[in-house]
Amino acid sequence: MAARARKKNLPQEAFRAHIDSFAHDGRGVARVEGKAVFIDGALPGEDVTFVYTSVRRDYAEGKVEEVITPAPGRVQPRCPSFGVCGGCSFQHLTDAAQIEEKQKLLADQFRRIGKIDEVPLWPPLTGPHWGYRHKARLGVKYVPKKGRVLVGFRERSSPFIADLESCPVLHPKVGERLRELSELIGSLSIKDRLPQIEVAVGDERTALVFRILEDASTDDLERLKAFGMRFDFDIYVQRHGPDSVIPHYPEHPPMLSYALPNQDIEFRFKATDFTQVNVDINRKMVDRVMAVLDPAPHDAVLDLFCGIGNFTLPISKRASCVVGVEGSSESVKRARQNAEANGLGNVEFHVADLSQALNDAEWATRRYDKILLDPSRAGAEEVLSYVPRWGARRIVYVSCNPSTLARDAGILVHQHGYRLIRAGVMDMFPQTAHVESIALFEKA
């Protein structure tokens, strides 16, 4: 009731504000009558008029009505759905300015959260700014009033699916086929019982996993097959949980794959496995990890949150031995398969919840020369208490959340005696405020 009241009683007129900075999600931050206001579509340095979308006790939210004084880095967004679709938040900013803001945010988080000043930064890793997304989960919604099915990302700050004709950040094989996907689903008898499509693009094949809430008819299945044949997609159907995913066309499709050419390794994966969304940046990221971790023939290396072995396998080609640990048993299964397929015998994988105590795990009682961390957005705080036991002289931390990276950096530096040598941004998600980064720590 309180939330509805705040919406109902919002001021209707537009207000003027000067934008002082960026928030972590890409919104501009202004102060109006002493209160912080987070404004969609505003850039630092701009004077704008805005309308309130939410007012709370400690802060407020709004959206730009008019840009009075544009920032030097402002550009016309490429996508006509920008501002409505929640998939992107930075298309109104030049590519160079996006990187600059992400580097600033990373350094600011180290100072503010980690209490670490003057962190040397690597040059950012950059790649294609459009058509880079090889993984995505698309929402699907049949809207009778529109007489069509919507396929795409959710609207900004809304549960509704944005009305998209195409998506320029998705791999073009899928991003330029949203209209055709809409028409396909609209032709099915279960068009109102199909809530999402999982997209996975490999180096040679593209898979679409259709989540369905009731059994498809024979005619539905024929239409899905025809769509796969027409546009060269592998079609999968998921009736229940992840274990229920089955191939529909072809009947026995080969697994998807991606290569790391500089490491001479190829990974095979299922459409529902976690892999990095940006293949170009992933290759550069692995190369940078190898350069800064610098595994040597005598090194024992621990790779935590290892997934399907994206870093583990390259490390194993240069280290004495590598231990990969991951919470998902399915990912560990895939990692073992990929190690065997690449002829790598000096690597072992374990399933473990790294947010829980590890006292009984044999691998956790060993000592390691070097450690790689690549956690989820929640970070690695719980597992850092074991770092003194492992005794590593060098730690490389790959992060998808600069706030938790900065928090964990503070723990490593102020509690465990490491020095933060260098850090930098890896632009895994251009056109968004998402910051992927890497940091190198060495024992002081």
GROMACS .gro file of C-alpha atoms in nm:
model
  444
    1MET     CA    1   0.000   0.000   0.000
    2ALA     CA    2   0.283   0.239   0.089
    3ALA     CA    3   0.455   0.179  -0.246
    4ARG     CA    4   0.130   0.248  -0.432
    5ALA     CA    5   0.077   0.565  -0.230
    6ARG     CA    6   0.422   0.691  -0.320
    7LYS     CA    7   0.345   0.638  -0.687
    8LYS     CA    8  -0.001   0.793  -0.664
    9ASN     CA    9   0.118   1.108  -0.485
   10LEU     CA   10   0.417   1.182  -0.707
   11PRO     CA   11   0.464   1.541  -0.824
   12GLN     CA   12   0.334   1.576  -1.179
   13GLU     CA   13   0.551   1.866  -1.292
   14ALA     CA   14   0.906   1.841  -1.428
   15PHE     CA   15   1.198   1.955  -1.212
   16ARG     CA   16   1.541   2.083  -1.313
   17ALA     CA   17   1.860   1.920  -1.185
   18HIS     CA   18   2.236   1.910  -1.244
   19ILE     CA   19   2.379   1.557  -1.271
   20ASP     CA   20   2.683   1.511  -1.049
   21SER     CA   21   2.783   1.147  -1.106
   22PHE     CA   22   2.687   0.797  -1.217
   23ALA     CA   23   2.525   0.534  -0.998
   24HIS     CA   24   2.650   0.177  -1.032
   25ASP     CA   25   2.353   0.089  -1.255
   26GLY     CA   26   2.419   0.369  -1.506
   27ARG     CA   27   2.166   0.622  -1.381
   28GLY     CA   28   2.268   0.982  -1.328
   29VAL     CA   29   2.277   1.108  -0.969
   30ALA     CA   30   2.157   1.456  -0.872
   31ARG     CA   31   2.073   1.621  -0.543
   32VAL     CA   32   1.737   1.796  -0.525
   33GLU     CA   33   1.644   1.970  -0.202
   34GLY     CA   34   1.916   1.773  -0.026
   35LYS     CA   35   1.795   1.430  -0.141
   36ALA     CA   36   1.976   1.201  -0.386
   37VAL     CA   37   1.775   1.141  -0.702
   38PHE     CA   38   1.868   0.860  -0.943
   39ILE     CA   39   1.762   0.967  -1.292
   40ASP     CA   40   1.727   0.732  -1.590
   41GLY     CA   41   1.879   0.867  -1.910
   42ALA     CA   42   2.096   1.136  -1.748
   43LEU     CA   43   2.475   1.170  -1.777
   44PRO     CA   44   2.725   1.333  -1.538
   45GLY     CA   45   2.773   1.705  -1.607
   46GLU     CA   46   2.433   1.748  -1.770
   47ASP     CA   47   2.155   1.988  -1.679
   48VAL     CA   48   1.820   1.817  -1.731
   49THR     CA   49   1.456   1.835  -1.648
   50PHE     CA   50   1.308   1.517  -1.505
   51VAL     CA   51   0.991   1.375  -1.358
   52TYR     CA   52   0.977   1.166  -1.043
   53THR     CA   53   0.897   0.795  -1.077
   54SER     CA   54   0.942   0.707  -0.710
   55VAL     CA   55   0.999   0.899  -0.388
   56ARG     CA   56   1.131   0.728  -0.077
   57ARG     CA   57   1.246   0.852   0.259
   58ASP     CA   58   1.620   0.849   0.181
   59TYR     CA   59   1.625   0.888  -0.198
   60ALA     CA   60   1.411   0.932  -0.506
   61GLU     CA   61   1.405   0.807  -0.865
   62GLY     CA   62   1.317   0.978  -1.188
   63LYS     CA   63   1.353   0.983  -1.565
   64VAL     CA   64   1.475   1.252  -1.801
   65GLU     CA   65   1.218   1.469  -1.973
   66GLU     CA   66   1.460   1.703  -2.153
   67VAL     CA   67   1.838   1.739  -2.173
   68ILE     CA   68   1.914   2.109  -2.144
   69THR     CA   69   2.295   2.091  -2.148
   70PRO     CA   70   2.419   1.761  -2.296
   71ALA     CA   71   2.740   1.594  -2.181
   72PRO     CA   72   3.024   1.580  -2.439
   73GLY     CA   73   2.994   1.200  -2.450
   74ARG     CA   74   2.621   1.189  -2.530
   75VAL     CA   75   2.522   1.020  -2.856
   76GLN     CA   76   2.199   0.910  -3.020
   77PRO     CA   77   2.113   0.556  -2.908
   78ARG     CA   78   2.130   0.299  -3.187
   79CYS     CA   79   1.830   0.096  -3.071
   80PRO     CA   80   1.484   0.257  -3.104
   81SER     CA   81   1.376   0.072  -2.787
   82PHE     CA   82   1.649   0.226  -2.571
   83GLY     CA   83   1.499   0.378  -2.259
   84VAL     CA   84   1.213   0.128  -2.260
   85CYS     CA   85   1.398  -0.204  -2.285
   86GLY     CA   86   1.594  -0.289  -1.971
   87GLY     CA   87   1.867  -0.477  -2.157
   88CYS     CA   88   2.090  -0.170  -2.207
   89SER     CA   89   2.152   0.146  -2.006
   90PHE     CA   90   2.456   0.307  -2.177
   91GLN     CA   91   2.362   0.341  -2.546
   92HIS     CA   92   2.339   0.720  -2.507
   93LEU     CA   93   2.711   0.732  -2.421
   94THR     CA   94   3.006   0.695  -2.660
   95ASP     CA   95   3.198   0.367  -2.647
   96ALA     CA   96   3.508   0.542  -2.513
   97ALA     CA   97   3.309   0.726  -2.246
   98GLN     CA   98   3.145   0.400  -2.135
   99ILE     CA   99   3.487   0.249  -2.067
  100GLU     CA  100   3.606   0.561  -1.888
  101GLU     CA  101   3.305   0.557  -1.656
  102LYS     CA  102   3.351   0.187  -1.579
  103GLN     CA  103   3.717   0.242  -1.491
  104LYS     CA  104   3.618   0.532  -1.266
  105LEU     CA  105   3.353   0.318  -1.095
  106LEU     CA  106   3.603   0.038  -1.032
  107ALA     CA  107   3.861   0.273  -0.879
  108ASP     CA  108   3.591   0.443  -0.669
  109GLN     CA  109   3.470   0.111  -0.529
  110PHE     CA  110   3.825   0.017  -0.425
  111ARG     CA  111   3.857   0.349  -0.241
  112ARG     CA  112   3.512   0.364  -0.085
  113ILE     CA  113   3.446  -0.002   0.001
  114GLY     CA  114   3.789  -0.165   0.008
  115LYS     CA  115   3.967   0.136   0.162
  116ILE     CA  116   4.243   0.097  -0.096
  117ASP     CA  117   4.372   0.413  -0.265
  118GLU     CA  118   4.571   0.463  -0.584
  119VAL     CA  119   4.517   0.130  -0.758
  120PRO     CA  120   4.717   0.109  -1.085
  121LEU     CA  121   4.484   0.018  -1.372
  122TRP     CA  122   4.554  -0.198  -1.675
  123PRO     CA  123   4.435  -0.073  -2.013
  124PRO     CA  124   4.077  -0.202  -2.050
  125LEU     CA  125   4.002  -0.513  -2.253
  126THR     CA  126   3.758  -0.419  -2.528
  127GLY     CA  127   3.590  -0.599  -2.815
  128PRO     CA  128   3.286  -0.564  -3.042
  129HIS     CA  129   3.027  -0.319  -2.910
  130TRP     CA  130   2.732  -0.470  -3.097
  131GLY     CA  131   2.613  -0.822  -3.171
  132TYR     CA  132   2.836  -0.961  -2.897
  133ARG     CA  133   2.585  -1.149  -2.680
  134HIS     CA  134   2.619  -1.524  -2.736
  135LYS     CA  135   2.405  -1.613  -2.433
  136ALA     CA  136   2.069  -1.470  -2.329
  137ARG     CA  137   1.738  -1.556  -2.171
  138LEU     CA  138   1.456  -1.397  -2.368
  139GLY     CA  139   1.118  -1.336  -2.213
  140VAL     CA  140   0.808  -1.433  -2.411
  141LYS     CA  141   0.453  -1.302  -2.362
  142TYR     CA  142   0.140  -1.338  -2.570
  143VAL     CA  143  -0.052  -1.008  -2.547
  144PRO     CA  144  -0.407  -1.044  -2.681
  145LYS     CA  145  -0.462  -0.666  -2.694
  146LYS     CA  146  -0.165  -0.632  -2.928
  147GLY     CA  147  -0.263  -0.943  -3.119
  148ARG     CA  148   0.095  -1.071  -3.111
  149VAL     CA  149   0.366  -1.235  -2.906
  150LEU     CA  150   0.643  -1.021  -2.755
  151VAL     CA  151   0.993  -1.168  -2.751
  152GLY     CA  152   1.283  -0.988  -2.586
  153PHE     CA  153   1.413  -0.845  -2.260
  154ARG     CA  154   1.202  -0.697  -1.985
  155GLU     CA  155   1.122  -0.329  -1.979
  156ARG     CA  156   1.331  -0.110  -1.754
  157SER     CA  157   1.206  -0.134  -1.392
  158SER     CA  158   0.907  -0.337  -1.508
  159PRO     CA  159   0.798  -0.704  -1.529
  160PHE     CA  160   0.660  -0.650  -1.882
  161ILE     CA  161   0.839  -0.769  -2.195
  162ALA     CA  162   0.963  -0.487  -2.418
  163ASP     CA  163   0.808  -0.472  -2.765
  164LEU     CA  164   1.120  -0.535  -2.978
  165GLU     CA  165   1.158  -0.587  -3.352
  166SER     CA  166   1.528  -0.670  -3.317
  167CYS     CA  167   1.815  -0.642  -3.068
  168PRO     CA  168   2.152  -0.497  -3.179
  169VAL     CA  169   2.350  -0.636  -2.884
  170LEU     CA  170   2.239  -0.995  -2.938
  171HIS     CA  171   2.435  -1.207  -3.185
  172PRO     CA  172   2.271  -1.115  -3.518
  173LYS     CA  173   2.170  -1.475  -3.588
  174VAL     CA  174   1.919  -1.432  -3.306
  175GLY     CA  175   1.898  -1.054  -3.260
  176GLU     CA  176   1.773  -1.006  -3.616
  177ARG     CA  177   1.517  -1.287  -3.584
  178LEU     CA  178   1.297  -1.159  -3.300
  179ARG     CA  179   1.010  -1.081  -3.537
  180GLU     CA  180   1.028  -1.432  -3.684
  181LEU     CA  181   1.038  -1.582  -3.334
  182SER     CA  182   0.731  -1.377  -3.243
  183GLU     CA  183   0.547  -1.501  -3.549
  184LEU     CA  184   0.651  -1.861  -3.484
  185ILE     CA  185   0.526  -1.862  -3.125
  186GLY     CA  186   0.211  -1.675  -3.226
  187SER     CA  187   0.130  -1.965  -3.459
  188LEU     CA  188   0.148  -2.227  -3.181
  189SER     CA  189  -0.146  -2.365  -2.988
  190ILE     CA  190   0.053  -2.305  -2.666
  191LYS     CA  191   0.152  -1.946  -2.747
  192ASP     CA  192   0.028  -1.835  -2.404
  193ARG     CA  193   0.213  -2.118  -2.229
  194LEU     CA  194   0.566  -2.045  -2.349
  195PRO     CA  195   0.735  -1.795  -2.111
  196GLN     CA  196   1.100  -1.792  -2.221
  197ILE     CA  197   1.366  -1.890  -2.473
  198GLU     CA  198   1.721  -1.974  -2.371
  199VAL     CA  199   1.970  -1.862  -2.638
  200ALA     CA  200   2.318  -2.013  -2.673
  201VAL     CA  201   2.548  -1.935  -2.966
  202GLY     CA  202   2.857  -2.148  -3.017
  203ASP     CA  203   3.137  -2.105  -3.267
  204GLU     CA  204   2.955  -2.320  -3.524
  205ARG     CA  205   2.597  -2.382  -3.403
  206THR     CA  206   2.317  -2.189  -3.236
  207ALA     CA  207   2.067  -2.342  -2.995
  208LEU     CA  208   1.722  -2.222  -2.883
  209VAL     CA  209   1.563  -2.384  -2.578
  210PHE     CA  210   1.188  -2.324  -2.566
  211ARG     CA  211   1.045  -2.343  -2.213
  212ILE     CA  212   0.687  -2.471  -2.234
  213LEU     CA  213   0.432  -2.503  -1.954
  214GLU     CA  214   0.218  -2.768  -2.121
  215ASP     CA  215   0.274  -3.034  -2.383
  216ALA     CA  216   0.309  -2.911  -2.740
  217SER     CA  217   0.082  -3.053  -3.006
  218THR     CA  218   0.211  -3.250  -3.304
  219ASP     CA  219   0.151  -2.943  -3.520
  220ASP     CA  220   0.342  -2.724  -3.272
  221LEU     CA  221   0.640  -2.957  -3.283
  222GLU     CA  222   0.636  -2.958  -3.663
  223ARG     CA  223   0.639  -2.576  -3.667
  224LEU     CA  224   0.934  -2.565  -3.426
  225LYS     CA  225   1.122  -2.814  -3.642
  226ALA     CA  226   1.049  -2.618  -3.959
  227PHE     CA  227   1.176  -2.300  -3.792
  228GLY     CA  228   1.499  -2.473  -3.695
  229MET     CA  229   1.546  -2.604  -4.049
  230ARG     CA  230   1.470  -2.267  -4.208
  231PHE     CA  231   1.708  -2.059  -3.995
  232ASP     CA  232   1.966  -2.325  -3.903
  233PHE     CA  233   1.889  -2.343  -3.529
  234ASP     CA  234   1.919  -2.642  -3.298
  235ILE     CA  235   1.577  -2.659  -3.129
  236TYR     CA  236   1.529  -2.789  -2.776
  237VAL     CA  237   1.215  -2.815  -2.565
  238GLN     CA  238   1.206  -2.782  -2.186
  239ARG     CA  239   0.884  -2.905  -2.026
  240HIS     CA  240   0.984  -2.885  -1.658
  241GLY     CA  241   1.318  -2.815  -1.483
  242PRO     CA  242   1.665  -2.796  -1.643
  243ASP     CA  243   1.692  -3.177  -1.645
  244SER     CA  244   1.390  -3.198  -1.876
  245VAL     CA  245   1.560  -3.025  -2.172
  246ILE     CA  246   1.545  -3.255  -2.476
  247PRO     CA  247   1.653  -3.201  -2.837
  248HIS     CA  248   1.378  -3.169  -3.094
  249TYR     CA  249   1.565  -3.073  -3.410
  250PRO     CA  250   1.799  -3.227  -3.509
  251GLU     CA  251   1.714  -3.543  -3.321
  252HIS     CA  252   2.075  -3.589  -3.204
  253PRO     CA  253   2.249  -3.250  -3.236
  254PRO     CA  254   2.619  -3.224  -3.149
  255MET     CA  255   2.708  -3.017  -2.843
  256LEU     CA  256   2.785  -2.649  -2.884
  257SER     CA  257   3.149  -2.545  -2.870
  258TYR     CA  258   3.383  -2.250  -2.836
  259ALA     CA  259   3.759  -2.235  -2.884
  260LEU     CA  260   4.041  -2.054  -2.708
  261PRO     CA  261   4.282  -2.037  -3.004
  262ASN     CA  262   4.577  -1.890  -2.811
  263GLN     CA  263   4.548  -2.170  -2.557
  264ASP     CA  264   4.483  -2.445  -2.816
  265ILE     CA  265   4.173  -2.562  -2.626
  266GLU     CA  266   3.815  -2.627  -2.735
  267PHE     CA  267   3.521  -2.648  -2.498
  268ARG     CA  268   3.198  -2.834  -2.561
  269PHE     CA  269   2.890  -2.732  -2.369
  270LYS     CA  270   2.513  -2.765  -2.350
  271ALA     CA  271   2.282  -2.473  -2.423
  272THR     CA  272   2.187  -2.452  -2.054
  273ASP     CA  273   2.548  -2.455  -1.925
  274PHE     CA  274   2.695  -2.130  -1.796
  275THR     CA  275   2.941  -1.979  -2.044
  276GLN     CA  276   3.056  -1.621  -2.091
  277VAL     CA  277   2.824  -1.411  -2.305
  278ASN     CA  278   3.103  -1.234  -2.498
  279VAL     CA  279   3.331  -1.476  -2.682
  280ASP     CA  280   3.584  -1.213  -2.793
  281ILE     CA  281   3.628  -1.069  -2.445
  282ASN     CA  282   3.640  -1.417  -2.293
  283ARG     CA  283   3.938  -1.505  -2.511
  284LYS     CA  284   4.117  -1.185  -2.414
  285MET     CA  285   4.023  -1.239  -2.050
  286VAL     CA  286   4.173  -1.588  -2.044
  287ASP     CA  287   4.490  -1.457  -2.208
  288ARG     CA  288   4.520  -1.183  -1.943
  289VAL     CA  289   4.461  -1.430  -1.659
  290MET     CA  290   4.734  -1.654  -1.798
  291ALA     CA  291   4.971  -1.358  -1.824
  292VAL     CA  292   4.918  -1.225  -1.471
  293LEU     CA  293   4.870  -1.555  -1.286
  294ASP     CA  294   5.176  -1.683  -1.476
  295PRO     CA  295   5.146  -2.053  -1.388
  296ALA     CA  296   5.485  -2.226  -1.392
  297PRO     CA  297   5.574  -2.597  -1.435
  298HIS     CA  298   5.626  -2.641  -1.058
  299ASP     CA  299   5.306  -2.458  -0.948
  300ALA     CA  300   5.003  -2.611  -0.780
  301VAL     CA  301   4.704  -2.390  -0.867
  302LEU     CA  302   4.358  -2.369  -0.713
  303ASP     CA  303   4.075  -2.246  -0.939
  304LEU     CA  304   3.766  -2.159  -0.735
  305PHE     CA  305   3.422  -2.113  -0.897
  306CYS     CA  306   3.571  -2.285  -1.202
  307GLY     CA  307   3.252  -2.353  -1.401
  308ILE     CA  308   3.319  -2.580  -1.698
  309GLY     CA  309   3.693  -2.515  -1.672
  310ASN     CA  310   3.722  -2.195  -1.875
  311PHE     CA  311   4.041  -2.102  -1.686
  312THR     CA  312   4.127  -2.439  -1.534
  313LEU     CA  313   4.218  -2.611  -1.858
  314PRO     CA  314   4.447  -2.337  -1.993
  315ILE     CA  315   4.623  -2.321  -1.655
  316SER     CA  316   4.672  -2.698  -1.654
  317LYS     CA  317   4.878  -2.675  -1.975
  318ARG     CA  318   5.143  -2.474  -1.791
  319ALA     CA  319   5.115  -2.569  -1.423
  320SER     CA  320   5.221  -2.884  -1.239
  321CYS     CA  321   4.863  -2.952  -1.125
  322VAL     CA  322   4.534  -2.767  -1.103
  323VAL     CA  323   4.234  -2.820  -0.875
  324GLY     CA  324   3.903  -2.678  -0.999
  325VAL     CA  325   3.611  -2.634  -0.755
  326GLU     CA  326   3.255  -2.546  -0.851
  327GLY     CA  327   2.912  -2.562  -0.688
  328SER     CA  328   2.728  -2.702  -0.991
  329SER     CA  329   2.769  -3.078  -1.039
  330GLU     CA  330   2.660  -3.040  -1.403
  331SER     CA  331   2.936  -2.785  -1.467
  332VAL     CA  332   3.194  -3.011  -1.301
  333LYS     CA  333   3.077  -3.299  -1.518
  334ARG     CA  334   3.128  -3.083  -1.827
  335ALA     CA  335   3.471  -2.966  -1.703
  336ARG     CA  336   3.588  -3.326  -1.662
  337GLN     CA  337   3.462  -3.413  -2.009
  338ASN     CA  338   3.647  -3.116  -2.159
  339ALA     CA  339   3.969  -3.200  -1.975
  340GLU     CA  340   3.957  -3.552  -2.114
  341ALA     CA  341   3.869  -3.434  -2.465
  342ASN     CA  342   4.169  -3.196  -2.460
  343GLY     CA  343   4.405  -3.465  -2.327
  344LEU     CA  344   4.472  -3.290  -1.997
  345GLY     CA  345   4.547  -3.531  -1.711
  346ASN     CA  346   4.698  -3.301  -1.447
  347VAL     CA  347   4.367  -3.145  -1.347
  348GLU     CA  348   4.102  -3.254  -1.098
  349PHE     CA  349   3.756  -3.114  -1.028
  350HIS     CA  350   3.543  -3.113  -0.714
  351VAL     CA  351   3.184  -3.015  -0.639
  352ALA     CA  352   3.156  -2.786  -0.334
  353ASP     CA  353   2.938  -2.503  -0.210
  354LEU     CA  354   3.202  -2.236  -0.158
  355SER     CA  355   2.974  -2.034   0.067
  356GLN     CA  356   2.983  -2.313   0.328
  357ALA     CA  357   3.252  -2.460   0.556
  358LEU     CA  358   3.516  -2.665   0.372
  359ASN     CA  359   3.682  -2.833   0.670
  360ASP     CA  360   3.611  -3.189   0.556
  361ALA     CA  361   3.719  -3.140   0.195
  362GLU     CA  362   4.056  -3.302   0.125
  363TRP     CA  363   4.145  -3.056  -0.150
  364ALA     CA  364   4.090  -2.768   0.095
  365THR     CA  365   4.362  -2.899   0.331
  366ARG     CA  366   4.641  -2.872   0.072
  367ARG     CA  367   4.870  -2.579   0.001
  368TYR     CA  368   4.876  -2.396  -0.332
  369ASP     CA  369   5.122  -2.164  -0.500
  370LYS     CA  370   4.859  -1.960  -0.684
  371ILE     CA  371   4.483  -1.912  -0.668
  372LEU     CA  372   4.225  -1.796  -0.921
  373LEU     CA  373   3.885  -1.670  -0.805
  374ASP     CA  374   3.592  -1.616  -1.043
  375PRO     CA  375   3.280  -1.592  -0.822
  376SER     CA  376   2.925  -1.484  -0.894
  377ARG     CA  377   2.804  -1.132  -0.813
  378ALA     CA  378   2.791  -1.227  -0.444
  379GLY     CA  379   3.172  -1.245  -0.437
  380ALA     CA  380   3.401  -1.480  -0.247
  381GLU     CA  381   3.388  -1.347   0.110
  382GLU     CA  382   3.310  -1.680   0.277
  383VAL     CA  383   3.594  -1.873   0.115
  384LEU     CA  384   3.857  -1.604   0.182
  385SER     CA  385   3.898  -1.724   0.540
  386TYR     CA  386   4.084  -2.027   0.400
  387VAL     CA  387   4.340  -1.818   0.209
  388PRO     CA  388   4.600  -1.816   0.492
  389ARG     CA  389   4.580  -2.196   0.509
  390TRP     CA  390   4.649  -2.231   0.138
  391GLY     CA  391   4.953  -2.005   0.148
  392ALA     CA  392   4.937  -1.881  -0.211
  393ARG     CA  393   5.184  -1.609  -0.302
  394ARG     CA  394   4.968  -1.480  -0.589
  395ILE     CA  395   4.591  -1.447  -0.632
  396VAL     CA  396   4.403  -1.339  -0.944
  397TYR     CA  397   4.041  -1.236  -0.892
  398VAL     CA  398   3.798  -1.216  -1.185
  399SER     CA  399   3.481  -1.029  -1.090
  400CYS     CA  400   3.139  -0.945  -1.234
  401ASN     CA  401   3.059  -0.704  -0.948
  402PRO     CA  402   3.302  -0.424  -0.855
  403SER     CA  403   3.136  -0.374  -0.515
  404THR     CA  404   3.200  -0.729  -0.393
  405LEU     CA  405   3.544  -0.729  -0.556
  406ALA     CA  406   3.631  -0.415  -0.358
  407ARG     CA  407   3.494  -0.570  -0.037
  408ASP     CA  408   3.697  -0.888  -0.090
  409ALA     CA  409   4.004  -0.687  -0.189
  410GLY     CA  410   3.980  -0.510   0.145
  411ILE     CA  411   3.978  -0.849   0.321
  412LEU     CA  412   4.280  -0.976   0.128
  413VAL     CA  413   4.476  -0.657   0.185
  414HIS     CA  414   4.381  -0.554   0.539
  415GLN     CA  415   4.327  -0.898   0.697
  416HIS     CA  416   4.544  -1.144   0.503
  417GLY     CA  417   4.848  -0.935   0.414
  418TYR     CA  418   4.823  -0.918   0.036
  419ARG     CA  419   4.899  -0.618  -0.184
  420LEU     CA  420   4.667  -0.515  -0.467
  421ILE     CA  421   4.915  -0.486  -0.752
  422ARG     CA  422   4.688  -0.388  -1.038
  423ALA     CA  423   4.330  -0.405  -1.162
  424GLY     CA  424   4.129  -0.327  -1.473
  425VAL     CA  425   3.801  -0.340  -1.658
  426MET     CA  426   3.709  -0.606  -1.914
  427ASP     CA  427   3.417  -0.481  -2.123
  428MET     CA  428   3.211  -0.800  -2.126
  429PHE     CA  429   2.879  -0.613  -2.160
  430PRO     CA  430   2.909  -0.303  -2.384
  431GLN     CA  431   2.610  -0.066  -2.387
  432THR     CA  432   2.532  -0.162  -2.027
  433ALA     CA  433   2.653  -0.042  -1.687
  434HIS     CA  434   2.771  -0.393  -1.600
  435VAL     CA  435   3.139  -0.394  -1.499
  436GLU     CA  436   3.353  -0.706  -1.540
  437SER     CA  437   3.699  -0.666  -1.391
  438ILE     CA  438   4.021  -0.841  -1.290
  439ALA     CA  439   4.262  -0.779  -1.004
  440LEU     CA  440   4.606  -0.915  -0.913
  441PHE     CA  441   4.714  -0.966  -0.551
  442GLU     CA  442   5.054  -1.072  -0.422
  443LYS     CA  443   5.167  -1.164  -0.073
  444ALA     CA  444   5.323  -0.860   0.092
   0.00000   0.00000   0.00000
